[in-house]
PDB file of C-alpha atoms in Angstrom:
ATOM      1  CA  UNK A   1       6.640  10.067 -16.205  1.00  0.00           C
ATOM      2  CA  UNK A   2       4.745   7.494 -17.793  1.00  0.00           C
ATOM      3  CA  UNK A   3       1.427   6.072 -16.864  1.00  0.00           C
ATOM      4  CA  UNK A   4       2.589   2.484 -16.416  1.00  0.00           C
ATOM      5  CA  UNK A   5       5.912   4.493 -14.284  1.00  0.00           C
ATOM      6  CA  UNK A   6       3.622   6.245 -11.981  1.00  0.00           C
ATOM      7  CA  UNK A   7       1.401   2.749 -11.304  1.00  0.00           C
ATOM      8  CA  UNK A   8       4.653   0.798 -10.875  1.00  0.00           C
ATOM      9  CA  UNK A   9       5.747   3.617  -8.238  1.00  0.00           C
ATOM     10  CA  UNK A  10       2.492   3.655  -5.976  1.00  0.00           C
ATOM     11  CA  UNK A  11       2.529  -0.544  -5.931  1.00  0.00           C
ATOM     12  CA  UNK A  12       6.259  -0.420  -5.000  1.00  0.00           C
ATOM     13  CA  UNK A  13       4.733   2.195  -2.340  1.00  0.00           C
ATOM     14  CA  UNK A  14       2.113  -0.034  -1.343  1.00  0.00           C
ATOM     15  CA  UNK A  15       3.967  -2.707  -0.597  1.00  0.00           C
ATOM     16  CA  UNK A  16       6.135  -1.502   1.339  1.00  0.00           C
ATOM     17  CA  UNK A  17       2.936   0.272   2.913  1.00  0.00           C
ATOM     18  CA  UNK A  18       1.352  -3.224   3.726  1.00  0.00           C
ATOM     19  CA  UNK A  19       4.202  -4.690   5.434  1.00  0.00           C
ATOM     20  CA  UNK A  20       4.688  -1.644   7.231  1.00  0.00           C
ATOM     21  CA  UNK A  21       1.055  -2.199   8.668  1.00  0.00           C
ATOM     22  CA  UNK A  22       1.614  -5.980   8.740  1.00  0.00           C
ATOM     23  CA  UNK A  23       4.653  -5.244  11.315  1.00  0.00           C
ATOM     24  CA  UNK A  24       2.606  -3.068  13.393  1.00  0.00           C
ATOM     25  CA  UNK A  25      -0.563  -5.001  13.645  1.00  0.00           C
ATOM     26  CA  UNK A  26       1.006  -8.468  14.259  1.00  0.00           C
ATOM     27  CA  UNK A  27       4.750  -7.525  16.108  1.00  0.00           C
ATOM     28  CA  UNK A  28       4.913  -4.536  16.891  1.00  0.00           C
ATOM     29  CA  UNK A  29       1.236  -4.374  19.078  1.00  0.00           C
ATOM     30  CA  UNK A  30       1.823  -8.117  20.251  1.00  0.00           C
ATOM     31  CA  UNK A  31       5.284  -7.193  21.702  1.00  0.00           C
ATOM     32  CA  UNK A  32       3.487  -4.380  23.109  1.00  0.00           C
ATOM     33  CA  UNK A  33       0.463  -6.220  25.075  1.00  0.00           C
ATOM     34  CA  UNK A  34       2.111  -9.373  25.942  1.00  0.00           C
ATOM     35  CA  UNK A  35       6.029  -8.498  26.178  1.00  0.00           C
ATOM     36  CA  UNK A  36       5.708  -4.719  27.774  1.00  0.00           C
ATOM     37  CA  UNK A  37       7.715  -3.204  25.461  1.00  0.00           C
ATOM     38  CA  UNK A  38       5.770  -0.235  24.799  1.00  0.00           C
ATOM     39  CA  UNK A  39       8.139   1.452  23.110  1.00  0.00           C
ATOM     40  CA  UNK A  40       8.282  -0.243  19.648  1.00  0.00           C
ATOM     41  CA  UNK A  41       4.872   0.552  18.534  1.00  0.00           C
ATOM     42  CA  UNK A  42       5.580   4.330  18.375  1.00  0.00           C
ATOM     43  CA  UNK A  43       8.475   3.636  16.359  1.00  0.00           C
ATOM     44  CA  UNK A  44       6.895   1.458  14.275  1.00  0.00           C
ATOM     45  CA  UNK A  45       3.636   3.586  13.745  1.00  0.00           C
ATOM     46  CA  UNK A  46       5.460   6.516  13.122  1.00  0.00           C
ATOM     47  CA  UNK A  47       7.012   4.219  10.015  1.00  0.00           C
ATOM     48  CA  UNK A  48       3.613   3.585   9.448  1.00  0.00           C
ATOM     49  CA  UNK A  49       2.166   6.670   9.106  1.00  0.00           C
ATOM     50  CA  UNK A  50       4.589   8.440   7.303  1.00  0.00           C
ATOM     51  CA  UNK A  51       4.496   5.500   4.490  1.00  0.00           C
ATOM     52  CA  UNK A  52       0.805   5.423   4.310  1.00  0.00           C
ATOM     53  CA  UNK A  53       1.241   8.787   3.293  1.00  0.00           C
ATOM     54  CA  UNK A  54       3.574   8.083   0.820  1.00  0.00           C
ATOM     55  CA  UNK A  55       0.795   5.493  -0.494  1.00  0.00           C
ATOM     56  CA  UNK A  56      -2.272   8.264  -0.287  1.00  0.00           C
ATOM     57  CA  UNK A  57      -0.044  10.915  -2.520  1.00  0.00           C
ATOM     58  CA  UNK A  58       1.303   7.909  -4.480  1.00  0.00           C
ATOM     59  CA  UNK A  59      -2.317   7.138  -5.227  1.00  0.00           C
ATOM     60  CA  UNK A  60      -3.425  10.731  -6.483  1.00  0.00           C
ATOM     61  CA  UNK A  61      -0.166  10.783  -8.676  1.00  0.00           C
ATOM     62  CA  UNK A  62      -1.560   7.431  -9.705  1.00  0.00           C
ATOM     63  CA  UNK A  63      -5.159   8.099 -10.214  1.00  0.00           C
ATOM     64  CA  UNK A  64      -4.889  11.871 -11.600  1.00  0.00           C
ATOM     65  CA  UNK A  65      -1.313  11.166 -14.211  1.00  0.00           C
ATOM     66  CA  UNK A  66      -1.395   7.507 -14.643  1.00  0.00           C
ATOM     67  CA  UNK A  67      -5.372   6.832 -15.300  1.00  0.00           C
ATOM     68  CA  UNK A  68      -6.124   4.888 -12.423  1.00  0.00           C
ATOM     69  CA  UNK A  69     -10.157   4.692 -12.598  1.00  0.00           C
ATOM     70  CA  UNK A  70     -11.931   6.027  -9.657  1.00  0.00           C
ATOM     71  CA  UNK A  71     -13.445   2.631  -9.199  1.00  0.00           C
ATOM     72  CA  UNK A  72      -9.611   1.424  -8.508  1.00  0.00           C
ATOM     73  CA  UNK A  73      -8.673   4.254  -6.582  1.00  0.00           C
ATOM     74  CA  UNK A  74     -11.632   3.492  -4.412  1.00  0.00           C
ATOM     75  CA  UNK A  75     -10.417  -0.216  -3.659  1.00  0.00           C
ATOM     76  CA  UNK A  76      -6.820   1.104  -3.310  1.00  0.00           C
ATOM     77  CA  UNK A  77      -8.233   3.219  -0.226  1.00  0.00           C
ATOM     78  CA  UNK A  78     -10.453  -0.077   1.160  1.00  0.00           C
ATOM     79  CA  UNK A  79      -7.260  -1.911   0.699  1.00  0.00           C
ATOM     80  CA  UNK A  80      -5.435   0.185   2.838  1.00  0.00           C
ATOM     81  CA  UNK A  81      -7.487  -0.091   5.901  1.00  0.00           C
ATOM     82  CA  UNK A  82      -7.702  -3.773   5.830  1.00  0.00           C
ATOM     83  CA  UNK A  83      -4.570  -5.595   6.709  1.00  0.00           C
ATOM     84  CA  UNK A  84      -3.308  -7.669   3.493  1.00  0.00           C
ATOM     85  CA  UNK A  85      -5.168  -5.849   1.663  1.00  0.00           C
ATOM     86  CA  UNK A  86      -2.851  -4.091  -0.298  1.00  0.00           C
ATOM     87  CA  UNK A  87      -1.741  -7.276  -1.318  1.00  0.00           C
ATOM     88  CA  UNK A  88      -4.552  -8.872  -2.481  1.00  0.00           C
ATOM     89  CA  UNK A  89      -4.961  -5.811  -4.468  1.00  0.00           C
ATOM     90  CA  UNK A  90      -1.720  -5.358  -6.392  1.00  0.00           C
ATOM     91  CA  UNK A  91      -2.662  -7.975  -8.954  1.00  0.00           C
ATOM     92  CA  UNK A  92      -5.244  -5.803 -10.074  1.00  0.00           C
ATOM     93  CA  UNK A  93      -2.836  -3.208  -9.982  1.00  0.00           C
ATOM     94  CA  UNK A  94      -0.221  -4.768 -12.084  1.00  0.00           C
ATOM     95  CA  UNK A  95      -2.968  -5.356 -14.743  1.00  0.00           C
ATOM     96  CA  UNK A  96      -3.551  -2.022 -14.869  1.00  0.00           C
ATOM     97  CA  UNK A  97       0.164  -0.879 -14.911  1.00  0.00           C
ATOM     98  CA  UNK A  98       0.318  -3.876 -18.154  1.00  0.00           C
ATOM     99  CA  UNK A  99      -2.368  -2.120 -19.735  1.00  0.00           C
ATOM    100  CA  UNK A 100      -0.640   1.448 -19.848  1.00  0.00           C
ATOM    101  CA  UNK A 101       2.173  -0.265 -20.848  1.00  0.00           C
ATOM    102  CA  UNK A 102       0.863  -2.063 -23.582  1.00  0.00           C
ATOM    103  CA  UNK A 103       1.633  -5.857 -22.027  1.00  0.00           C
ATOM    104  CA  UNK A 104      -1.605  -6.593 -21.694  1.00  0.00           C
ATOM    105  CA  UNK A 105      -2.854 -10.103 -23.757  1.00  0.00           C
TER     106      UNK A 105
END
């Protein structure tokens, strides 16, 4: 697998990731506290945690075979925690993945 491969694998994973998180912070938990149905969170957090980690082992793949710098790893873990944030961080990814590609103007 390439360099550029393995970064264009963990930002597919991450996005997926985010929305994952994005569903459980902002339906999933609403429908919980204000509709009473409890039992979509579980569902939905169990989605949640399995993807996030997918994203965690995506991101050592990333960082240890495709170059990622520990300075970006580090961000990729901030961004994880912080909802959106894995979206505001793929366009630093996708520079990356354009650099090991050889895109990069």
């Amino acid at each position: 697998m390439t360099k550029a491969r393995s970064i264009w694998m963990f930002r597919k994973i991450a996005s997926v990731e985010g929305w994952s998180y994005i569903v459980l912070l902002f339906i999933a938990m609403p429908l919980k506290y204000w509709a009473g149905m409890t039992e979509i969170v579980p569902l939905v957090g169990m989605a949640h945690g399995w993807l996030f980690i997918a994203y965690m082992g995506a991101l050592v793949f990333a960082s240890s075979y495709g170059g990622l710098s520990m300075s970006r790893v580090n961000w990729a873990i901030l961004a994880s925690l912080l909802p959106f944030g894995t979206f505001v961080h793929d366009p630093y990814l996708k520079r990356e993945e354009e650099v090991a590609r050889g895109d990069a103007v």
